[in-house]
Coordinates of C-alpha atoms and ligand atoms in Angstrom, one line a residue:
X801 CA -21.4 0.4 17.0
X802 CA -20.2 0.9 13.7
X803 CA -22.3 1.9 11.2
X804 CA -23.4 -0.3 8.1
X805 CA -21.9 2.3 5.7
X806 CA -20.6 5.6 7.2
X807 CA -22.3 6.9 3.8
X808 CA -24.8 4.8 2.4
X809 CA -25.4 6.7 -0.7
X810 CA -21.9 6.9 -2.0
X811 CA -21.1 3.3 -1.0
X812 CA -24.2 1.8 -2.6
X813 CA -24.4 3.6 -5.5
X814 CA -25.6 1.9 -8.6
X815 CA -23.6 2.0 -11.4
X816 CA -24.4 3.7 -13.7
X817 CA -25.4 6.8 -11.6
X818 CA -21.4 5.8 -9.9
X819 CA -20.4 6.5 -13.5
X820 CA -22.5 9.3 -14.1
X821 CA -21.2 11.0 -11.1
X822 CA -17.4 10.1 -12.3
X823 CA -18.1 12.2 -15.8
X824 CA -19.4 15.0 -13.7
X825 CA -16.0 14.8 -11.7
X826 CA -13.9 14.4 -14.4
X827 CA -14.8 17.1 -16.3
X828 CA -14.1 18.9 -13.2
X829 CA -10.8 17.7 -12.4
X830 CA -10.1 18.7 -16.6
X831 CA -10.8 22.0 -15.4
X832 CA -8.9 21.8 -12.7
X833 CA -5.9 20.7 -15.0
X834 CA -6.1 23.1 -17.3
X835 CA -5.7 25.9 -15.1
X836 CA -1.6 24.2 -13.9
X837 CA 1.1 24.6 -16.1
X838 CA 1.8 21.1 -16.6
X839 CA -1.5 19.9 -18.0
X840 CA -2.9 23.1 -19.9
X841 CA -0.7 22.4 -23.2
X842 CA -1.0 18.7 -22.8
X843 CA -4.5 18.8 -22.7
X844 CA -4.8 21.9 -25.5
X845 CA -2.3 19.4 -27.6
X846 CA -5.2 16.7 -27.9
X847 CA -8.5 19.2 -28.5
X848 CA -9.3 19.1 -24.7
X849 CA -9.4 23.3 -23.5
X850 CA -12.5 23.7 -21.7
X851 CA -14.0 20.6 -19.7
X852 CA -16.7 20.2 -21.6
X853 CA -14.7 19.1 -24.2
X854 CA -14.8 15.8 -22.6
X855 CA -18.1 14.1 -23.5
X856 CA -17.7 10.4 -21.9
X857 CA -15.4 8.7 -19.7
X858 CA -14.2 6.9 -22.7
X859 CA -12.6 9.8 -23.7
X860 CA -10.6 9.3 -20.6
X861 CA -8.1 7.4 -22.4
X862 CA -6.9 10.1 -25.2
X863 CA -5.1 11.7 -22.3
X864 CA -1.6 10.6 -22.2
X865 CA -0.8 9.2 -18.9
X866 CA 1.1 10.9 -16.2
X867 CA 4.0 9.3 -14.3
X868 CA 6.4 9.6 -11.3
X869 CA 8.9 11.7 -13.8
X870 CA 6.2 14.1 -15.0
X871 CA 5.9 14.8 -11.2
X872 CA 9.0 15.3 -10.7
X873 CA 9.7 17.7 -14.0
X874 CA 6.8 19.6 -12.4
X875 CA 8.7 20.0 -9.6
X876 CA 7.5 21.9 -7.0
X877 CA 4.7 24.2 -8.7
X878 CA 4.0 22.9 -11.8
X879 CA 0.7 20.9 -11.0
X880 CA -0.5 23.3 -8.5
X881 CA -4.2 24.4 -9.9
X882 CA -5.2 26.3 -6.8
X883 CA -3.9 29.4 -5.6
X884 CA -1.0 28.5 -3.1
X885 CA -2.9 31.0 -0.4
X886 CA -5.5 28.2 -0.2
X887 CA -3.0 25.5 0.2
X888 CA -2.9 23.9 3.9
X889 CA -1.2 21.3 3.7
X890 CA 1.6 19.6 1.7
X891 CA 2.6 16.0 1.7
X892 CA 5.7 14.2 -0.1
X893 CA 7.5 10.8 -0.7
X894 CA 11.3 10.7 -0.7
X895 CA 11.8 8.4 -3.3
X896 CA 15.0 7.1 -4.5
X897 CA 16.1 10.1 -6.4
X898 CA 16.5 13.1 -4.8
X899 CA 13.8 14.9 -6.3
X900 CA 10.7 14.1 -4.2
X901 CA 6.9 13.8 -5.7
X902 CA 5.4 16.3 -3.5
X903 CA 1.4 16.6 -3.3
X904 CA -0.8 20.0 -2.2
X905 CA -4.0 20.1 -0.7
X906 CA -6.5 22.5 0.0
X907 CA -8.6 22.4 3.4
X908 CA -11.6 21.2 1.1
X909 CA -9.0 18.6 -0.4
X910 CA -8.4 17.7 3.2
X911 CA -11.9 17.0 4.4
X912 CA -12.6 14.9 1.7
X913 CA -9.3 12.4 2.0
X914 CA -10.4 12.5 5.5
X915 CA -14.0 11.4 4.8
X916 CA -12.3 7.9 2.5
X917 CA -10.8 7.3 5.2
X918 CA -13.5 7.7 7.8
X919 CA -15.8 5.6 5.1
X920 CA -13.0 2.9 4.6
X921 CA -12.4 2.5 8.7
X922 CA -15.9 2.0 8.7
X923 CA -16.5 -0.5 7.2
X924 CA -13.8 -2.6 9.1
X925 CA -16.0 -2.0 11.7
X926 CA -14.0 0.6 13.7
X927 CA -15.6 3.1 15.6
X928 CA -15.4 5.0 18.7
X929 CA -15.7 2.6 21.0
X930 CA -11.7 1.7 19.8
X931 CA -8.6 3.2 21.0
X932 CA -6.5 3.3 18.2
X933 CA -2.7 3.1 18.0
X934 CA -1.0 5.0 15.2
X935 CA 2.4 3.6 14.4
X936 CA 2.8 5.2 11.0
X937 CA 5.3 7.8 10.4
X938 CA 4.1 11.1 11.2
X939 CA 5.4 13.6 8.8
X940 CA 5.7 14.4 4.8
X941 CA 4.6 10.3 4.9
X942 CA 0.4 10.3 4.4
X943 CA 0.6 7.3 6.1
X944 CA 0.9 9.2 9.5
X945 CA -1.5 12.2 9.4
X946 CA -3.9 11.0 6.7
X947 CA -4.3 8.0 8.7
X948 CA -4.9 10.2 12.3
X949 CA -7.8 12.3 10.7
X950 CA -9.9 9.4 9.4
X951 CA -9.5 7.4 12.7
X952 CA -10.2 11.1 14.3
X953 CA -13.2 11.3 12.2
X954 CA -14.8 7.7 13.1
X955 CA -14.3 8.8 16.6
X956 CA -11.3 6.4 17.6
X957 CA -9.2 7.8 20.6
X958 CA -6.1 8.3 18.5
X959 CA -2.6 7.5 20.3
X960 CA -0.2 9.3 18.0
X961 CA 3.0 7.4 18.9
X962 CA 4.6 6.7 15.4
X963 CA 6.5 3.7 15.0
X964 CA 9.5 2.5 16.8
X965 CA 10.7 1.8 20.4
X966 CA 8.6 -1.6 21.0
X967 CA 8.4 -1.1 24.5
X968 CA 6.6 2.2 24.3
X969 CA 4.5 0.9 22.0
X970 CA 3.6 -2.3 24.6
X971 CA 3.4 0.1 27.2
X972 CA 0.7 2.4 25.5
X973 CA -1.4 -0.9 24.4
X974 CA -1.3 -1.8 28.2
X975 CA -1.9 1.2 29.5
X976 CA -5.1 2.8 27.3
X977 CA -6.3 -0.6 26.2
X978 CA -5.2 -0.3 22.4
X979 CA -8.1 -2.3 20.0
X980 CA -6.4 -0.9 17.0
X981 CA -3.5 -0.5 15.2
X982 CA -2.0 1.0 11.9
X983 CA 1.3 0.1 10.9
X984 CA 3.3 -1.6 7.9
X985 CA 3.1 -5.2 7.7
X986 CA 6.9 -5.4 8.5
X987 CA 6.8 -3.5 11.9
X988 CA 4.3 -5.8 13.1
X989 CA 5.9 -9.2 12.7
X990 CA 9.1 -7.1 14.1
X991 CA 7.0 -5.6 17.0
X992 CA 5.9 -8.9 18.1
X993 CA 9.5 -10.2 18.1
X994 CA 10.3 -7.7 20.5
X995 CA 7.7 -8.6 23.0
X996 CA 8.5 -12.2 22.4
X997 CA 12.0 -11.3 23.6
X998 CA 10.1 -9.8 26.8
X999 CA 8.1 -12.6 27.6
X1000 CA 4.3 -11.0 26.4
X1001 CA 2.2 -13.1 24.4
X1002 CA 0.2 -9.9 22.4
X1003 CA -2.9 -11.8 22.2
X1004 CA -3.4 -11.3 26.1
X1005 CA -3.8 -7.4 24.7
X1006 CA -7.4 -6.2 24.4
X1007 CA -5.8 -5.8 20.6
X1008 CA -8.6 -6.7 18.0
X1009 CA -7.6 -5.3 14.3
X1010 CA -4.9 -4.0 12.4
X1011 CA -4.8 -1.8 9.4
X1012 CA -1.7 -2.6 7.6
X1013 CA -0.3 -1.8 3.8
X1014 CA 2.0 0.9 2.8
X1015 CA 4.1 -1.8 1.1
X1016 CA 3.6 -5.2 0.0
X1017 CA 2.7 -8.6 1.7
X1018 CA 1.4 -12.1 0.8
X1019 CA -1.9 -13.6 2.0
X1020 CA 0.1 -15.9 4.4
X1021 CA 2.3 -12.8 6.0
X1022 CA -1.5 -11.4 6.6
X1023 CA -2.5 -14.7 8.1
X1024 CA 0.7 -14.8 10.2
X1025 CA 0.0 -11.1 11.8
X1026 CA -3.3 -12.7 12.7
X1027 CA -2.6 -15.9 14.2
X1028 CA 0.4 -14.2 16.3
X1029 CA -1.6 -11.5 17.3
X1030 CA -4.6 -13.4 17.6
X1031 CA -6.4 -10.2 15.2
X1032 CA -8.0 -9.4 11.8
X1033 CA -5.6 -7.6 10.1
X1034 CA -7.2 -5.2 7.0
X1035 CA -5.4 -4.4 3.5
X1036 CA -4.9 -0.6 2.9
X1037 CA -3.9 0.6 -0.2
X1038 CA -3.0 4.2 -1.3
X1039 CA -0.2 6.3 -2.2
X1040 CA 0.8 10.3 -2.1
X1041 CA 0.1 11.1 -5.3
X1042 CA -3.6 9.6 -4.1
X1043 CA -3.4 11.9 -1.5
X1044 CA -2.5 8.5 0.3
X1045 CA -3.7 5.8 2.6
X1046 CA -7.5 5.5 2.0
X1047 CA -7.4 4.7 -2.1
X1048 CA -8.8 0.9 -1.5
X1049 CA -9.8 -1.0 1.8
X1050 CA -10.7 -4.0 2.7
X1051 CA -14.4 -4.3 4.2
X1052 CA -15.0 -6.5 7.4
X1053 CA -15.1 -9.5 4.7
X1054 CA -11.5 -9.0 4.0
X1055 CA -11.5 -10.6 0.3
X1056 CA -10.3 -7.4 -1.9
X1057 CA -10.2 -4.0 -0.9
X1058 CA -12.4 -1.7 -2.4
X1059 CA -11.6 0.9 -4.3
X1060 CA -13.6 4.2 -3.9
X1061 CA -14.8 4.9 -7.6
X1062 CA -16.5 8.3 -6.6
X1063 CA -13.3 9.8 -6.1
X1064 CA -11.0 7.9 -8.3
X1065 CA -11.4 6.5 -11.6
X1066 CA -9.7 3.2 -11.9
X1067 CA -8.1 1.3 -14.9
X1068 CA -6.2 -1.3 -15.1
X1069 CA -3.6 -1.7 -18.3
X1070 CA -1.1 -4.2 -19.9
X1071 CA 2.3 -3.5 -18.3
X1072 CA 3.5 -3.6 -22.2
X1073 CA 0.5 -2.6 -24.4
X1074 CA -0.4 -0.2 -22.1
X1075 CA -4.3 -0.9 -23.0
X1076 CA -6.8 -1.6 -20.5
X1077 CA -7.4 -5.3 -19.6
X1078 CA -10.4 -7.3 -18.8
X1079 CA -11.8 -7.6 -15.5
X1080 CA -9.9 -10.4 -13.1
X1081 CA -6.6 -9.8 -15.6
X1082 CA -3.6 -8.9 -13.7
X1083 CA -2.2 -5.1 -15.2
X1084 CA -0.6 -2.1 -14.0
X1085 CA -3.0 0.4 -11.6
X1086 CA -3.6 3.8 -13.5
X1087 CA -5.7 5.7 -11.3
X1088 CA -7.3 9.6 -12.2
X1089 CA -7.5 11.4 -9.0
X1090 CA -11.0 13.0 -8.8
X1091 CA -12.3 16.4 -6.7
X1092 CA -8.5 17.1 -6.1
X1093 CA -8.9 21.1 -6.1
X1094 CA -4.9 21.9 -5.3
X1095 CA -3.3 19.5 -7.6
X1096 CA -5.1 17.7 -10.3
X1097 CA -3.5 14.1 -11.4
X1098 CA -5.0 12.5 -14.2
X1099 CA -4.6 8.8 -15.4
X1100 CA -1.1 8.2 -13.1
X1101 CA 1.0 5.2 -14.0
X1102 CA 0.9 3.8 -10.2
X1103 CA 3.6 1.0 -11.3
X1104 CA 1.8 -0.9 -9.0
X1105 CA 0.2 -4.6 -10.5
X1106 CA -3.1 -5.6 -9.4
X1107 CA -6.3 -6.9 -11.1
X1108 CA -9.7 -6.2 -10.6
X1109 CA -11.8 -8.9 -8.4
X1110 CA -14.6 -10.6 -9.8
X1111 CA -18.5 -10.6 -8.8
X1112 CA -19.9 -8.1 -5.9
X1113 CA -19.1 -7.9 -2.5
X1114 CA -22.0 -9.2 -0.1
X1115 CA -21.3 -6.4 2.0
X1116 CA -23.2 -4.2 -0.2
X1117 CA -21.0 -2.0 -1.5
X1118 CA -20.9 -1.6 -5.2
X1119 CA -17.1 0.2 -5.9
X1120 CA -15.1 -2.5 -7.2
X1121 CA -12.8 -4.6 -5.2
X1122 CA -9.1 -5.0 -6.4
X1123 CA -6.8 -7.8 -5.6
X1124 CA -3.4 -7.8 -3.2
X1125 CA -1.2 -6.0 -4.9
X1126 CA 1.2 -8.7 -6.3
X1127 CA 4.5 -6.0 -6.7
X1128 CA 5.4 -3.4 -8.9
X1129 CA 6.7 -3.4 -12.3
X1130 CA 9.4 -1.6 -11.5
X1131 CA 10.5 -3.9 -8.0
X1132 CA 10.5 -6.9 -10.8
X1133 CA 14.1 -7.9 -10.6
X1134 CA 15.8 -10.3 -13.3
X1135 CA 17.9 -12.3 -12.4
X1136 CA 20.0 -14.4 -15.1
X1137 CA 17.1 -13.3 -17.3
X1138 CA 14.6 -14.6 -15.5
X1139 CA 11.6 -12.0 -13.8
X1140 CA 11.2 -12.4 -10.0
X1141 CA 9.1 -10.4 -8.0
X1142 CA 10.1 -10.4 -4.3
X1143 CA 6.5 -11.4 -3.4
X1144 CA 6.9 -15.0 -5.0
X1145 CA 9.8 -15.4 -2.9
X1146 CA 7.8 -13.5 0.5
X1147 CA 5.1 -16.1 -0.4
X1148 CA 6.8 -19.1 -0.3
X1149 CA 9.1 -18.6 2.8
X1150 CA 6.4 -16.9 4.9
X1151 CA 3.9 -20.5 4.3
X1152 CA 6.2 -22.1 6.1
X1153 CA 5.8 -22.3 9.9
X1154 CA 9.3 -22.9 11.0
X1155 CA 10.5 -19.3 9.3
X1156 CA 10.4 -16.1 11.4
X1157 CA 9.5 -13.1 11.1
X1158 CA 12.3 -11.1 9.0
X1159 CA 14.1 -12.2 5.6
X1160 CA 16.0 -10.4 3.1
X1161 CA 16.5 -11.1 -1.1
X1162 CA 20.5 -10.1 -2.0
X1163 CA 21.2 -10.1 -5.7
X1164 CA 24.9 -10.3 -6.1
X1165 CA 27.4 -10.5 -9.6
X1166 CA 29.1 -13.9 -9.1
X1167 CA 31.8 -13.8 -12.5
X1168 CA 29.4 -13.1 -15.4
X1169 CA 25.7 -14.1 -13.7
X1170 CA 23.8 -13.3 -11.3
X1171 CA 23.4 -14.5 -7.6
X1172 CA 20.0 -14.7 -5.6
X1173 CA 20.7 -15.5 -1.9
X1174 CA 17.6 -15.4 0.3
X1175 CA 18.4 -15.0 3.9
X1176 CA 15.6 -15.7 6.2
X1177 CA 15.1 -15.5 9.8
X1178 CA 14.1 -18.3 11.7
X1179 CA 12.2 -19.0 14.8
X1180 CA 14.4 -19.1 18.3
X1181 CA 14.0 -23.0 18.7
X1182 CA 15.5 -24.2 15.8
X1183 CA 19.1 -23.4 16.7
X1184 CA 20.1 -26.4 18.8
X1185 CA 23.1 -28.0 19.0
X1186 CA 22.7 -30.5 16.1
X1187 CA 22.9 -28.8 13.0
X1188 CA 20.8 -31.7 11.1
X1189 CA 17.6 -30.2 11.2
X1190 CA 19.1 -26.8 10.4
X1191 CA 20.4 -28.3 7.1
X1192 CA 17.4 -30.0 5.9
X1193 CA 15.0 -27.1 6.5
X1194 CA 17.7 -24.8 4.4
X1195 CA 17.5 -27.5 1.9
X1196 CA 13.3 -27.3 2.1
X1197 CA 13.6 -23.5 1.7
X1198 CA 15.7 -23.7 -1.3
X1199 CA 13.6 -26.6 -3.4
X1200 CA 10.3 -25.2 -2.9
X1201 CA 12.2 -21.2 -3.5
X1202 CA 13.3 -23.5 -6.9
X1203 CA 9.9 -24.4 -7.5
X1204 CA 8.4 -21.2 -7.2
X1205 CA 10.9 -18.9 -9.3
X1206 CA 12.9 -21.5 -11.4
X1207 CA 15.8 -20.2 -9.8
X1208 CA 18.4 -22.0 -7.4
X1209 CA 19.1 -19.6 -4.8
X1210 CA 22.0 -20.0 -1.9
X1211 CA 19.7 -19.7 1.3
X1212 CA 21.2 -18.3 4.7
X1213 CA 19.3 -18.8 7.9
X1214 CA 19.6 -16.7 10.7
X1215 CA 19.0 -16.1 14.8
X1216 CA 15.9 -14.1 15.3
X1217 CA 16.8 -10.3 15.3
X1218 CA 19.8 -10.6 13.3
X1219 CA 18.7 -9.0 10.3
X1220 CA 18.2 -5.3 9.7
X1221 CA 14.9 -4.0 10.3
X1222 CA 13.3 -0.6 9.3
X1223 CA 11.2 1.6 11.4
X1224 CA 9.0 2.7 7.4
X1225 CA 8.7 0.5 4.8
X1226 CA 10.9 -2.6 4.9
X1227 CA 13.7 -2.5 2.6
X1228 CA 13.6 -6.2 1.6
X1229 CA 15.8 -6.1 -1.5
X1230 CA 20.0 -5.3 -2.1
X1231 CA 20.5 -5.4 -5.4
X1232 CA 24.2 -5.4 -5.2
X1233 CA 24.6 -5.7 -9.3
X1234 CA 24.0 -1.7 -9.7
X1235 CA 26.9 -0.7 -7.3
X1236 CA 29.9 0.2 -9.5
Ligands
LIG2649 O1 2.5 4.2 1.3 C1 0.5 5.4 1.5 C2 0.0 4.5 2.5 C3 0.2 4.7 3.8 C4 -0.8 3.4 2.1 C5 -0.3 3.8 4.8 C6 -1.3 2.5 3.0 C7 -1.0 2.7 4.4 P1 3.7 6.1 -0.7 O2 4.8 6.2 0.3 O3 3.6 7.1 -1.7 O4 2.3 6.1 0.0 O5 3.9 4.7 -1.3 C8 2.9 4.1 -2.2 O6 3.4 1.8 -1.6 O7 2.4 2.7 -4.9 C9 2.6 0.7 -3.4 O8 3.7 0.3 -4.2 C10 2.9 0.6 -2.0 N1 1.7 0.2 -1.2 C11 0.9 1.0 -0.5 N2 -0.1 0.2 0.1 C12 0.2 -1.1 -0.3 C13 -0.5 -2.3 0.0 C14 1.9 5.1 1.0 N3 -1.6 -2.4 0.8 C15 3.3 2.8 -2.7 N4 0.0 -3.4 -0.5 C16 2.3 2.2 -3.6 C17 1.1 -3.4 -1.3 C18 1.3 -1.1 -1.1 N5 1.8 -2.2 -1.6

């Protein structure tokens, strides 16, 4: 059986003893961050050389934010803090320009992403009674290993398959009895086309949970995975410069995912002011990385817009929840001047039963504006002979699309498996109006 909490002290942890023990960690991490090349004149630049120069956590925000670029400038050794001969392991994220944001840790560094992790699959109630499926890429991706040492920890029999080739995958779940899964939102609903196509209904598996996140989904895509697999699926927030998966989980309630405050300190800021905003307001995720030996990041511009839930969880844990994660500022596309984020348009095509389980957003130049066609993937009965019923459920997309984003977009149905799928994160958008 699972237990309660996997550490009951850190997980319950009143307040203000949560915040004394993020002051304490702090100042350690400004240590930390003075000894890299990167931080030391930043910090020294503001009156902050020794750690003790930082007297509360509200002096947290006179250090400048760091972002993706600063990572990149500091490219590959310039936020190392530890000595490289106590580096084990190195992580990294392509990105979309060449230079990649890479991430160190050290072997302490390791054990403790290992133990969020172990603490978050916990509380879905995961424990060594499951046999647990990793489809995550293994490799520079955290999503992979990081994922494989926390299930390793909680005493899951970890199946390290990776993603891709859905009848391996089937074949594995038959075969060892598969309770768990990790994998991105998209390769499920993809997954479970594939054993459509050979005639398996997945909820005859002994399949009971999936951890999914790694990029973003609506509550109904989540309610989807569920009903098709007949599972609870859990939101899983992280990213590499967070070491990765393990940042925020959902507990068995599934309403928020919890962010673990004793090793990260969370604010949440206006996308334009950049100052902090009140609890339950939506804002950009800035996140200090805490007891990070190798590579200190402090107050990191995550891009990614969330808010903070409301009112404590009645499972008993006292870090605070944070909401879905409703896009990123910079996936925000304007089209004809008007701000979209592809999870409005995610939202409102995946409430509606009759659509399938892949769709993709195309922003084209059409003369001087812009053109949003949505093209959507719908289940394998609807293509009969009369094309009535086609047409009026195009029409239905493209009102309540209307509705949602005050934009009229052309709407493009298609055969089950005919649109591209990826093995990693989705790529949902082609913004064609860059191209030259
Ligand atoms: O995606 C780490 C991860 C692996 C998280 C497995 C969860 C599960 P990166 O490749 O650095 O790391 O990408 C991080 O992915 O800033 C978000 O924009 C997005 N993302 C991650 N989890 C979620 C989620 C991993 N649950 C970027 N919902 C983040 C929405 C997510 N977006």
């Amino acid at each position: 059986m699972a237990k309660r909490f996997w550490d009951e002290a850190a997980e319950t942890m009143a307040r203000p003893e949560l915040e004394a023990l993020q002051l304490e960690r702090l100042r350690e991490a400004v240590g930390q961050a003075l000894k890299t090349s990167f931080y030391k004149p930043r910090l020294e630049g503001i009156g902050i050389s020794s750690p003790g120069d930082v007297r509360s956590l509200a002096d947290l925000a006179r250090i400048p934010f760091t972002t993706k670029d600063d990572l990149r400038r500091a490219f590959p050794y310039g936020m190392l803090a530890a000595d490289r001969r106590d580096v084990v392991r190195m992580h990294a994220s392509s990105g979309t320009t060449g230079i990649p944001t890479v991430i160190y840790l050290t072997a302490g560094d390791v054990a403790r992403w290992t133990g969020f992790l172990a603490r978050s699959l916990n509380a879905t109630g995961a424990d060594s009674n499951d046999v647990f499926q990793n489809m995550m890429t293994y490799g520079l991706f955290t999503g992979g290993l990081g994922m494989h040492y926390g299930a390793e920890k909680v005493g899951m029999m970890v199946i390290p398959v990776g993603p891709g080739n859905a009848s391996r995958q089937l074949k594995l779940m038959k075969d060892f009895g598969t309770t768990t899964v990790h994998a991105t939102p998209s390769y499920l609903l993809h997954l479970h086309s594939k054993l459509a196509e050979e005639g398996i209904d997945p909820r005859d598996l002994e399949l009971k949970r999936a951890f999914c996140g790694a990029e973003p989904y609506s509550e109904d895509t989540r309610r989807k995975i569920e009903a098709l697999y007949g599972i609870e699926v859990f939101n899983s927030y992280g990213l590499s410069e967070m070491n990765g998966p393990g940042v925020a989980f959902e507990c068995e309630r599934r309403d928020g995912m919890h962010l673990w405050e004793d090793g990260y300190i969370l604010e949440i800021v206006d996308r334009d002011s950049l100052e902090g905003v009140k609890d339950g307001a939506m804002g950009e995720i800035v996140l200090t990385i805490l007891c990070r030996e190798a590579m200190p990041i402090l107050r990191y511009r995550t891009r990614d817009l969330s808010s903070v839930y409301p009112g404590e969880c009645p499972c008993g844990r006292t870090h605070r929840r944070i909401a879905r994660i409703m896009g990123r500022t910079d996936d925000m596309l304007i089209i004809n001047g008007i701000n979209v984020f592809p999870s409005q348009i995610e939202e409102v095509i995946m409430a509606m039963p009759e659509v399938g389980n892949n769709y993709l957003i195309l922003v084209e130049k059409d003369g001087a504006l812009d053109r949003l066609t949505v093209k959507v993937e719908i289940g394998p009965l609807a293509f009969a002979d009369d094309s009535r019923p086609l047409n009026a459920l195009r029409d239905r997309i493209r009102d309540r699309l209307q509705a949602s984003i005050s934009i009229n977009p052309r709407v493009e149905l298609h055969e089950p498996g005919m649109l591209p799928v990826s093995e990693g994160k989705a790529k949902r958008v082609v913004d064609e109006r860059t191209r030259i």
